[in-house]
Structure formats: C-alpha cells, structure tokens
Short mmCIF file of C-alpha atoms in Angstrom, two decimals:
data_model
loop_
_atom_site.label_atom_id
_atom_site.label_comp_id
_atom_site.label_asym_id
_atom_site.label_seq_id
_atom_site.Cartn_x
_atom_site.Cartn_y
_atom_site.Cartn_z
CA MET A 25 96.34 75.99 77.76
CA LYS A 26 99.91 76.56 76.67
CA LYS A 27 102.49 75.04 78.99
CA PHE A 28 105.32 77.33 80.08
CA SER A 29 108.58 76.23 81.59
CA ARG A 30 109.73 77.24 85.06
CA ARG A 31 112.63 79.07 83.39
CA GLU A 32 110.22 81.20 81.33
CA PHE A 33 108.10 82.00 84.36
CA ILE A 34 111.10 82.99 86.44
CA LYS A 35 112.45 85.10 83.60
CA TRP A 36 109.24 87.12 83.67
CA ALA A 37 108.74 87.06 87.41
CA VAL A 38 112.11 88.17 88.68
CA ALA A 39 112.56 91.14 86.34
CA GLY A 40 113.09 94.04 88.69
CA THR A 41 113.28 94.00 92.48
CA GLY A 42 112.29 96.76 94.79
CA VAL A 43 111.04 97.92 98.11
CA CYS A 44 108.62 95.11 98.76
CA SER A 45 110.62 92.43 96.95
CA CYS A 46 107.70 92.06 94.57
CA SER A 47 106.87 93.83 91.38
CA PHE A 48 104.27 93.65 88.68
CA LEU A 49 105.40 96.81 86.95
CA ASP A 50 107.55 95.11 84.32
CA TRP A 51 104.37 94.19 82.41
CA PRO A 52 102.79 96.91 80.24
CA ASP A 53 99.46 95.32 81.15
CA PRO A 54 99.89 93.10 84.22
CA VAL A 55 96.63 91.23 83.81
CA SER A 56 97.52 90.36 80.21
CA ALA A 57 99.36 87.42 81.76
CA LEU A 58 95.98 85.87 82.52
CA ARG A 59 94.87 86.00 78.91
CA LEU A 60 98.30 84.69 77.86
CA TRP A 61 97.78 81.67 80.11
CA GLY A 62 94.37 81.06 78.54
CA ALA A 63 92.33 80.82 81.72
CA GLY A 64 89.21 82.20 80.03
CA VAL A 65 89.33 85.47 81.96
CA ALA A 66 87.65 88.64 80.73
CA ARG A 67 88.12 92.35 81.27
CA ALA A 68 86.09 93.47 84.28
CA GLU A 69 83.64 96.22 83.41
CA GLY A 70 81.31 96.87 86.33
CA GLY A 71 80.23 93.38 87.24
CA HIS A 72 79.24 91.30 90.24
CA LEU A 73 79.16 92.82 93.71
CA LYS A 74 79.80 90.74 96.82
CA GLU A 75 78.62 91.73 100.27
CA GLU A 76 81.49 92.12 102.71
CA MET A 77 81.89 89.54 105.46
CA PHE A 78 82.72 91.85 108.35
CA TYR A 79 80.71 95.01 108.96
CA ARG A 80 77.82 96.15 111.13
CA LYS A 81 74.87 98.35 110.36
CA LEU A 82 74.45 101.73 112.03
CA ASP A 83 71.63 104.26 111.83
CA SER A 84 70.60 106.23 108.74
CA LEU A 85 71.87 103.51 106.37
CA ARG A 86 75.43 103.96 107.65
CA ILE A 87 77.72 101.00 108.27
CA GLU A 88 80.94 100.36 110.22
CA CYS A 89 83.55 98.20 108.52
CA GLU A 90 85.01 95.62 110.91
CA THR A 91 87.75 94.14 108.72
CA CYS A 92 90.62 96.39 109.80
CA PRO A 93 91.37 98.64 112.79
CA ARG A 94 90.33 101.77 110.92
CA ARG A 95 86.71 100.72 111.46
CA CYS A 96 85.54 103.17 108.81
CA LYS A 97 82.03 104.52 109.34
CA VAL A 98 80.62 104.84 105.85
CA ALA A 99 77.50 106.71 104.79
CA GLU A 100 75.16 105.41 102.10
CA GLY A 101 76.73 105.81 98.66
CA LYS A 102 80.23 106.37 100.09
CA ARG A 103 83.41 104.30 100.41
CA GLY A 104 85.86 103.62 103.20
CA TYR A 105 89.56 104.53 103.37
CA CYS A 106 90.66 101.71 101.06
CA GLY A 107 88.35 102.89 98.28
CA ASN A 108 87.30 99.46 97.00
CA LYS A 109 84.20 98.87 99.13
CA GLU A 110 80.97 100.87 98.94
CA ASN A 111 77.85 101.32 101.04
CA ARG A 112 74.82 100.71 98.85
CA GLY A 113 71.49 101.00 100.61
CA GLY A 114 72.96 100.21 104.02
CA LYS A 115 74.86 97.14 102.84
CA TYR A 116 78.64 97.10 102.35
CA PHE A 117 79.87 95.64 99.07
CA SER A 118 83.27 94.75 97.64
CA LEU A 119 83.86 96.39 94.28
CA VAL A 120 86.77 94.04 93.46
CA TYR A 121 85.29 90.61 94.17
CA ASN A 122 86.92 88.06 91.86
CA LYS A 123 88.78 90.87 90.11
CA VAL A 124 92.54 91.30 89.76
CA CYS A 125 94.65 94.18 88.50
CA ALA A 126 97.97 92.31 88.75
CA ALA A 127 98.84 88.67 88.17
CA HIS A 128 102.28 87.08 87.99
CA VAL A 129 104.05 83.84 88.69
CA ASP A 130 106.85 84.46 91.18
CA PRO A 131 109.39 82.32 93.00
CA ILE A 132 108.08 81.94 96.54
CA GLU A 133 111.39 83.46 97.67
CA LYS A 134 110.29 86.76 96.13
CA LYS A 135 107.50 87.27 98.67
CA PRO A 136 109.86 86.69 100.56
CA PHE A 137 109.26 83.27 102.10
CA TYR A 138 112.50 81.41 102.86
CA HIS A 139 111.06 78.67 105.08
CA TYR A 140 107.94 77.84 103.06
CA LEU A 141 108.26 75.36 100.17
CA PRO A 142 111.64 76.69 98.98
CA GLY A 143 112.28 76.54 95.26
CA THR A 144 108.59 76.51 94.31
CA LEU A 145 106.43 79.03 92.47
CA ALA A 146 103.45 81.10 93.56
CA PHE A 147 100.62 82.41 91.40
CA SER A 148 100.52 85.99 92.70
CA ILE A 149 97.45 88.19 92.39
CA ALA A 150 96.15 91.53 93.63
CA ALA A 151 93.22 93.91 93.44
CA SER A 152 93.55 97.66 93.89
CA GLY A 153 93.48 99.36 97.28
CA CYS A 154 95.23 99.53 100.65
CA ASN A 155 94.45 100.54 104.23
CA PHE A 156 97.85 102.27 104.53
CA SER A 157 99.39 105.10 102.50
CA CYS A 158 103.11 104.32 102.76
CA LYS A 159 105.33 107.01 101.29
CA PHE A 160 107.81 104.35 100.10
CA CYS A 161 105.32 102.00 98.42
CA GLN A 162 106.72 100.33 95.33
CA ASN A 163 103.33 99.36 93.98
CA TRP A 164 101.58 102.65 94.68
CA GLU A 165 99.96 102.67 91.22
CA ILE A 166 97.63 99.91 92.39
CA SER A 167 97.72 100.20 96.19
CA GLN A 168 96.65 103.85 96.11
CA ALA A 169 94.17 103.47 93.23
CA ARG A 170 90.43 102.98 93.18
CA PRO A 171 89.02 100.10 91.13
CA GLU A 172 87.79 102.41 88.38
CA ASP A 173 91.25 104.00 88.03
CA ILE A 174 93.05 100.95 86.61
CA PRO A 175 92.08 97.90 84.52
CA HIS A 176 90.93 94.77 86.34
CA ASP A 177 90.16 91.32 84.96
CA PHE A 178 87.72 88.80 86.36
CA LEU A 179 89.42 85.77 87.90
CA THR A 180 87.32 83.15 89.64
CA PRO A 181 88.73 80.65 92.15
CA ASP A 182 88.24 77.84 89.63
CA GLN A 183 90.23 79.74 87.00
CA ALA A 184 93.06 80.39 89.46
CA ILE A 185 93.12 76.71 90.39
CA GLU A 186 93.24 75.77 86.70
CA ILE A 187 96.28 77.99 86.16
CA CYS A 188 98.02 76.47 89.18
CA ARG A 189 97.30 72.89 88.17
CA ASN A 190 98.32 73.34 84.55
CA GLN A 191 101.62 74.96 85.52
CA SER A 192 102.30 72.73 88.59
CA ILE A 193 102.17 75.72 90.94
CA PRO A 194 101.44 74.71 94.56
CA THR A 195 100.51 78.12 95.97
CA ILE A 196 98.34 81.18 95.36
CA ALA A 197 99.80 84.37 96.86
CA TYR A 198 97.63 87.37 97.72
CA THR A 199 100.11 90.20 97.44
CA TYR A 200 101.33 93.41 95.72
CA SER A 201 98.68 95.74 97.20
CA GLU A 202 97.07 94.91 100.59
CA PRO A 203 95.02 91.70 100.73
CA THR A 204 93.14 92.87 103.82
CA VAL A 205 91.13 95.24 101.63
CA PHE A 206 90.09 92.49 99.21
CA TYR A 207 89.44 90.14 102.12
CA THR A 208 86.18 88.57 100.93
CA SER A 209 87.59 87.69 97.53
CA MET A 210 90.78 86.31 99.09
CA TYR A 211 88.86 84.27 101.66
CA ASP A 212 86.60 82.61 99.10
CA MET A 213 89.48 81.86 96.73
CA ALA A 214 91.68 80.45 99.50
CA LYS A 215 88.82 78.27 100.76
CA THR A 216 88.12 76.88 97.30
CA ALA A 217 91.82 76.40 96.59
CA ARG A 218 92.32 74.49 99.84
CA THR A 219 89.69 71.92 98.85
CA ALA A 220 91.50 71.54 95.52
CA GLY A 221 94.87 70.93 97.19
CA ILE A 222 96.34 74.35 96.32
CA GLY A 223 97.88 76.34 99.17
CA SER A 224 97.39 80.05 99.88
CA VAL A 225 99.70 82.63 101.41
CA MET A 226 99.01 86.25 102.33
CA ILE A 227 101.57 89.05 102.09
CA SER A 228 100.20 91.75 104.36
CA ASN A 229 100.87 94.81 106.49
CA GLY A 230 99.17 92.99 109.37
CA PHE A 231 96.59 95.74 109.91
CA MET A 232 93.62 93.40 110.34
CA ASN A 233 91.14 92.87 113.15
CA GLU A 234 91.21 89.70 115.24
CA ILE A 235 88.06 87.88 114.12
CA PRO A 236 88.71 88.31 110.37
CA LEU A 237 92.31 87.19 110.91
CA ARG A 238 91.35 84.06 112.79
CA GLU A 239 88.74 83.10 110.20
CA LEU A 240 91.13 83.71 107.32
CA CYS A 241 93.94 81.67 108.84
CA LYS A 242 91.68 78.61 108.66
CA GLN A 243 92.09 78.83 104.88
CA LEU A 244 95.72 79.98 104.62
CA ASN A 245 98.98 78.03 104.75
CA ALA A 246 101.35 80.88 105.59
CA VAL A 247 101.50 84.63 106.18
CA ARG A 248 104.23 87.18 105.61
CA ILE A 249 103.93 90.41 107.63
CA ASP A 250 105.57 93.78 107.02
CA LEU A 251 106.91 95.13 110.30
CA LYS A 252 107.65 98.55 108.90
CA SER A 253 109.23 99.99 112.04
CA PHE A 254 109.18 99.62 115.79
CA SER A 255 108.09 103.24 116.13
CA ASP A 256 104.45 104.28 116.22
CA THR A 257 105.52 107.74 115.06
CA PHE A 258 106.95 106.18 111.89
CA TYR A 259 103.73 104.27 111.31
CA ARG A 260 101.61 107.39 111.71
CA ASN A 261 103.79 109.83 109.76
CA ILE A 262 105.14 107.59 106.99
CA CYS A 263 102.40 104.97 106.59
CA SER A 264 99.22 106.61 107.95
CA GLY A 265 98.87 103.57 110.20
CA GLU A 266 99.54 102.32 113.73
CA LEU A 267 102.09 99.92 115.19
CA ALA A 268 100.08 98.29 118.01
CA PRO A 269 97.55 96.45 115.79
CA VAL A 270 100.41 94.99 113.72
CA LEU A 271 102.13 93.66 116.84
CA ALA A 272 98.79 92.21 117.97
CA THR A 273 98.47 90.42 114.62
CA LEU A 274 101.94 88.90 114.98
CA LYS A 275 101.12 87.59 118.46
CA ARG A 276 97.86 86.11 117.17
CA LEU A 277 99.63 84.36 114.30
CA LYS A 278 101.97 82.80 116.83
CA GLU A 279 99.00 81.69 118.94
CA ILE A 280 97.10 80.31 115.93
CA GLY A 281 100.11 78.24 114.88
CA ILE A 282 100.19 79.18 111.20
CA TRP A 283 103.60 79.58 109.58
CA PHE A 284 104.65 83.23 109.26
CA GLU A 285 107.69 85.30 108.39
CA ILE A 286 108.47 89.00 108.88
CA ILE A 287 110.02 91.57 106.58
CA ALA A 288 111.50 94.85 107.79
CA LEU A 289 112.37 97.33 105.06
CA ILE A 290 115.26 99.42 106.39
CA ILE A 291 115.00 103.05 105.22
CA PRO A 292 117.97 105.37 105.80
CA THR A 293 117.31 108.03 108.48
CA LEU A 294 113.72 106.88 109.08
CA ASN A 295 113.78 103.42 110.69
CA ASP A 296 117.45 102.41 110.81
CA ASN A 297 118.05 103.50 114.40
CA PRO A 298 120.09 100.75 116.13
CA GLU A 299 118.19 101.15 119.40
CA ASP A 300 114.84 100.67 117.67
CA LEU A 301 116.16 97.60 115.87
CA GLN A 302 117.38 96.19 119.17
CA ARG A 303 113.93 96.74 120.71
CA MET A 304 112.27 95.15 117.70
CA CYS A 305 114.43 92.04 117.80
CA ALA A 306 114.07 91.69 121.57
CA TRP A 307 110.28 91.95 121.23
CA ILE A 308 110.23 89.29 118.51
CA LYS A 309 112.32 86.91 120.61
CA ALA A 310 110.18 87.47 123.73
CA ASN A 311 106.77 87.32 122.05
CA LEU A 312 107.20 85.18 118.93
CA GLY A 313 110.21 83.01 119.74
CA PRO A 314 113.65 82.62 118.15
CA ASP A 315 112.60 80.73 115.01
CA VAL A 316 110.53 83.38 113.21
CA PRO A 317 112.47 84.38 110.08
CA ILE A 318 112.99 88.13 109.73
CA HIS A 319 114.10 89.64 106.43
CA PHE A 320 115.95 92.97 106.60
CA SER A 321 115.35 94.34 103.13
CA ARG A 322 117.21 97.03 101.23
CA PHE A 323 115.29 100.21 100.41
CA HIS A 324 115.50 101.76 96.96
CA PRO A 325 114.24 105.33 96.32
CA MET A 326 110.57 105.11 95.39
CA TYR A 327 107.29 107.01 95.26
CA GLN A 328 107.41 109.91 97.77
CA LEU A 329 110.84 109.06 99.21
CA GLN A 330 112.98 109.46 96.12
CA ASN A 331 115.17 111.95 97.97
CA LEU A 332 116.64 109.20 100.17
CA PRO A 333 119.56 106.94 99.16
CA PRO A 334 119.45 103.14 98.97
CA THR A 335 120.12 101.40 102.25
CA PRO A 336 123.85 100.84 102.82
CA VAL A 337 124.63 97.14 102.94
CA LYS A 338 126.51 97.75 106.21
CA THR A 339 123.26 98.95 107.78
CA LEU A 340 121.53 95.71 106.79
CA GLU A 341 124.45 93.72 108.17
CA MET A 342 124.16 95.66 111.42
CA ALA A 343 120.46 94.82 111.62
CA ARG A 344 121.17 91.14 110.99
CA GLU A 345 123.86 91.04 113.66
CA THR A 346 121.45 92.78 116.05
CA ALA A 347 118.95 89.99 115.43
CA PHE A 348 121.56 87.31 116.04
CA SER A 349 122.59 89.05 119.26
CA ALA A 350 118.97 89.08 120.40
CA GLY A 351 118.83 85.31 119.96
CA LEU A 352 116.93 85.08 116.68
CA HIS A 353 117.91 82.06 114.59
CA PHE A 354 116.97 83.14 111.08
CA PRO A 355 117.66 86.79 110.20
CA TYR A 356 118.15 87.49 106.50
CA ILE A 357 119.34 90.27 104.22
CA GLY A 358 117.10 90.96 101.24
CA ASN A 359 117.45 92.83 97.95
CA VAL A 360 121.23 92.28 97.95
CA PRO A 361 121.67 89.35 95.52
CA GLY A 362 124.67 87.16 96.28
CA HIS A 363 125.04 88.28 99.90
CA GLU A 364 125.65 85.49 102.42
CA GLY A 365 122.70 86.87 104.39
CA GLU A 366 120.38 85.31 101.78
CA ASN A 367 121.32 81.81 102.94
CA THR A 368 119.68 79.71 105.64
CA TYR A 369 122.14 78.52 108.27
CA CYS A 370 121.61 75.77 110.80
CA PHE A 371 121.69 77.57 114.14
CA SER A 372 123.23 74.48 115.76
CA CYS A 373 126.19 73.55 113.52
CA LYS A 374 126.29 76.91 111.62
CA LYS A 375 126.47 75.23 108.20
CA VAL A 376 124.49 76.46 105.19
CA VAL A 377 121.37 74.34 104.74
CA ILE A 378 119.76 76.40 101.95
CA ARG A 379 121.96 78.42 99.63
CA ARG A 380 120.36 81.14 97.52
CA ILE A 381 121.37 83.60 94.84
CA GLY A 382 118.67 86.20 94.54
CA PHE A 383 115.36 84.34 94.32
CA GLU A 384 116.92 81.06 93.21
CA VAL A 385 117.65 78.13 95.52
CA VAL A 386 120.96 76.68 94.33
CA GLU A 387 121.51 74.17 97.14
CA ASN A 388 119.16 72.56 99.67
CA SER A 389 120.71 70.47 102.42
CA LEU A 390 117.55 69.86 104.43
CA GLU A 391 116.31 66.33 104.89
CA LYS A 392 112.66 66.22 105.96
CA GLY A 393 113.06 69.59 107.61
CA THR A 394 116.27 68.79 109.46
CA CYS A 395 119.89 69.76 108.89
CA LYS A 396 121.58 66.89 107.08
CA PHE A 397 124.85 67.67 108.86
CA CYS A 398 123.74 67.61 112.51
CA HIS A 399 120.04 66.61 112.26
CA GLN A 400 118.81 69.78 113.98
CA PRO A 401 115.13 70.44 113.08
CA ILE A 402 114.72 73.73 111.19
CA ALA A 403 111.40 75.52 111.66
CA GLY A 404 109.37 75.92 108.48
CA VAL A 405 107.01 74.28 106.00
CA TRP A 406 109.00 71.75 104.01
CA GLY A 407 106.61 69.91 101.72
CA LYS A 408 103.69 68.47 103.66
CA LYS A 409 105.56 68.74 106.94
CA GLN A 410 105.53 71.87 109.12
CA ILE A 411 108.09 72.14 111.89
CA ARG A 412 106.40 74.66 114.14
CA LEU A 413 107.80 77.79 115.67
#
C-alpha cells in the first residue's frame, strides 16, 4: 500500500468546512479514497445481508426495531424510517453491513474532538441513512439517501484496520451520516478494531435506545453528540426528532464513564435564543458536570435553510460566555478559524494549554493530562490516560 504523509491527508481532509464540521463532498467519488489506499475494497453491488442486533418479532411477519426511539414497526418486505434496513420474511436485515459510501482521513479536531488524542488523525467512514431529517444537514446527499441511491464500497473491519495501521492512524470514526442506523456494522468493526489496538469514536445525534447504547460503549473510546437545541419544538419541526431521548443519552454517557463531547450548531433565529442557551448550559452543568466540552459551531446556509445567514461571530461569543457563566470549563467556538475560542484554556490559571488554528494543533502545553503551568488536571483522553469527567 502506498504510504501518504500526514500533510497530504490533511490537505485532502480539511478542504471545506460546514455545518457539521465534517465533509466528504470535496471528493467526486468519496469511496475512491479506499481504492487509492489499496485496501482491496470492491464496489458493493447487492451483497451480504446481516441480521440486525436489536429488534423484536411481531405478528404477521412484522418486526419492531429497537435500536432507536422511533421503534419503527415494519411489515414484511418494507423498511423503517432510516431506509437502510429491511424486513425479509420476518427478520430485520441491514442493507449496508460492511459497506461505506464515504471514507476520509480527518484530523480528530474536525469531528470535533478537542480533548481526545489532540493532533491525531481519524479514519472516517459512513453508510447512507439517518433517523433524523434535519433541514440544515450538510451531508444530506448521504444521510437522506437509501443504499441503492448512491455508490457504496465493501469495507471489512480487517481492511479498515489495515488502512489505520499502514497510515499510523489510531482511531476509526463513524460519522458523516448517522451511525445509529448502521449500528450492527459499526459495532462489529469497533469490536474487531479494539482487539487490534485501534480506537473507535462515534459522531451521533444521540437518538439511540439505552440497551444498544450501553452495548456499543463497551467497544467505543469516545462519543461526540449533537445537541441541536434545547427546544423540543425545534427538534420536531427542524429535525423530525425529539429532545428528551438525546438528553437521556447524554446522562447515560456520563453514567457509563466514556469520554464524550457536545456540539451545538447555532442557527440564526432558530436556536440562538439566549434564554434557551442559558437553560442548556445550566442543564449540562447540573447533569453532566463542568468538564464536558461544548462546541458552539457556526452555521452556514445549507440544504433547506439556505435563506438564513451565517451565524454572527458575536452570537457564538455570547453562547460561549453563557457557558462560562454557567460554570462550564471548556466551551469552544467552531467553524471560525483563528478565533481564540478554538483554544483550550486551563480553568485554574487561565493560560492556553492547547492552541489551535482551524483543525491544526500548533501548541500543546499539557503534560500527562495536566496544565504544565499550574499542574491542574484537564479532563480528556490524552494518550493512554483518561482524566474522567
């Protein structure tokens, strides 16, 4: 396999930023990256079906999916809301098992993770489908597509591990669309990768049921959750989802003890209300603690919300100050390269301990997870050591 430099990977990976701080759209054929890396992958035409891990059988060959709170009841020959699972003869099968429609190597900061192995790379993959229908989705071409609508390639866990080892990549990221809807594939890959010494992180909307979440976290190293608003009306009208299950997921992640970070995309006129942001930050402090990083990210007009302007930087600064006022230690500003809100500050001595420009770490003043200036422990995963929330 050809060896590529970190500089080459980053050149490809950071081209274009957007709503979710992750993009595969700069490739004419996203999965062509796999063939470029020589992992022996092949175009997926039909192929192997895998029975889903979480569903129950009903009468008349119907099933009820138990992976996410939608709990779709699916008749024989039909699919659920996400469109990538199908009831065949009373059994529920994934149509995207070991298949990917997008594959990139990204800086881990692009997910964004700021307190998980800073300065490293992640092999980022996705299959089509989502259990939300967000009007502002950057990656709607894959999240709102069925498997037959866009090209997929086969990618086995062993092939993903080979790519990571040959390029010295420590992490596989399940991202871009919604990993919950390709749960079985993600679970098996993360489990295999863990035994091979490769970490796994999930970038998710958090709309997952409790038992699948707990089982999955046994195989993951970190999770990043979209907290799209603190308004259930926003979730229902803009995302076709619900707020309460997402909050439940966040509380469970805290209980489980896995590292997690939160992103809140701030959209002008829709979820930038100061009172809602105050309630959100107060809830995070009370239920998750002060050390959970929260990334206030800048919206850019996209998909069905192209009539709205980009988020004013002052609005993001207001959100960050609101988080500080609520007692949160690590609020960030995202999608504004060069802003001081990209940096990690020691909450004790107030000095910069990780300095960033965009997705690049330009200075790291942590020593074994502590501030080198005042020796305050900083919560995060720094190498093999996790300083817990």
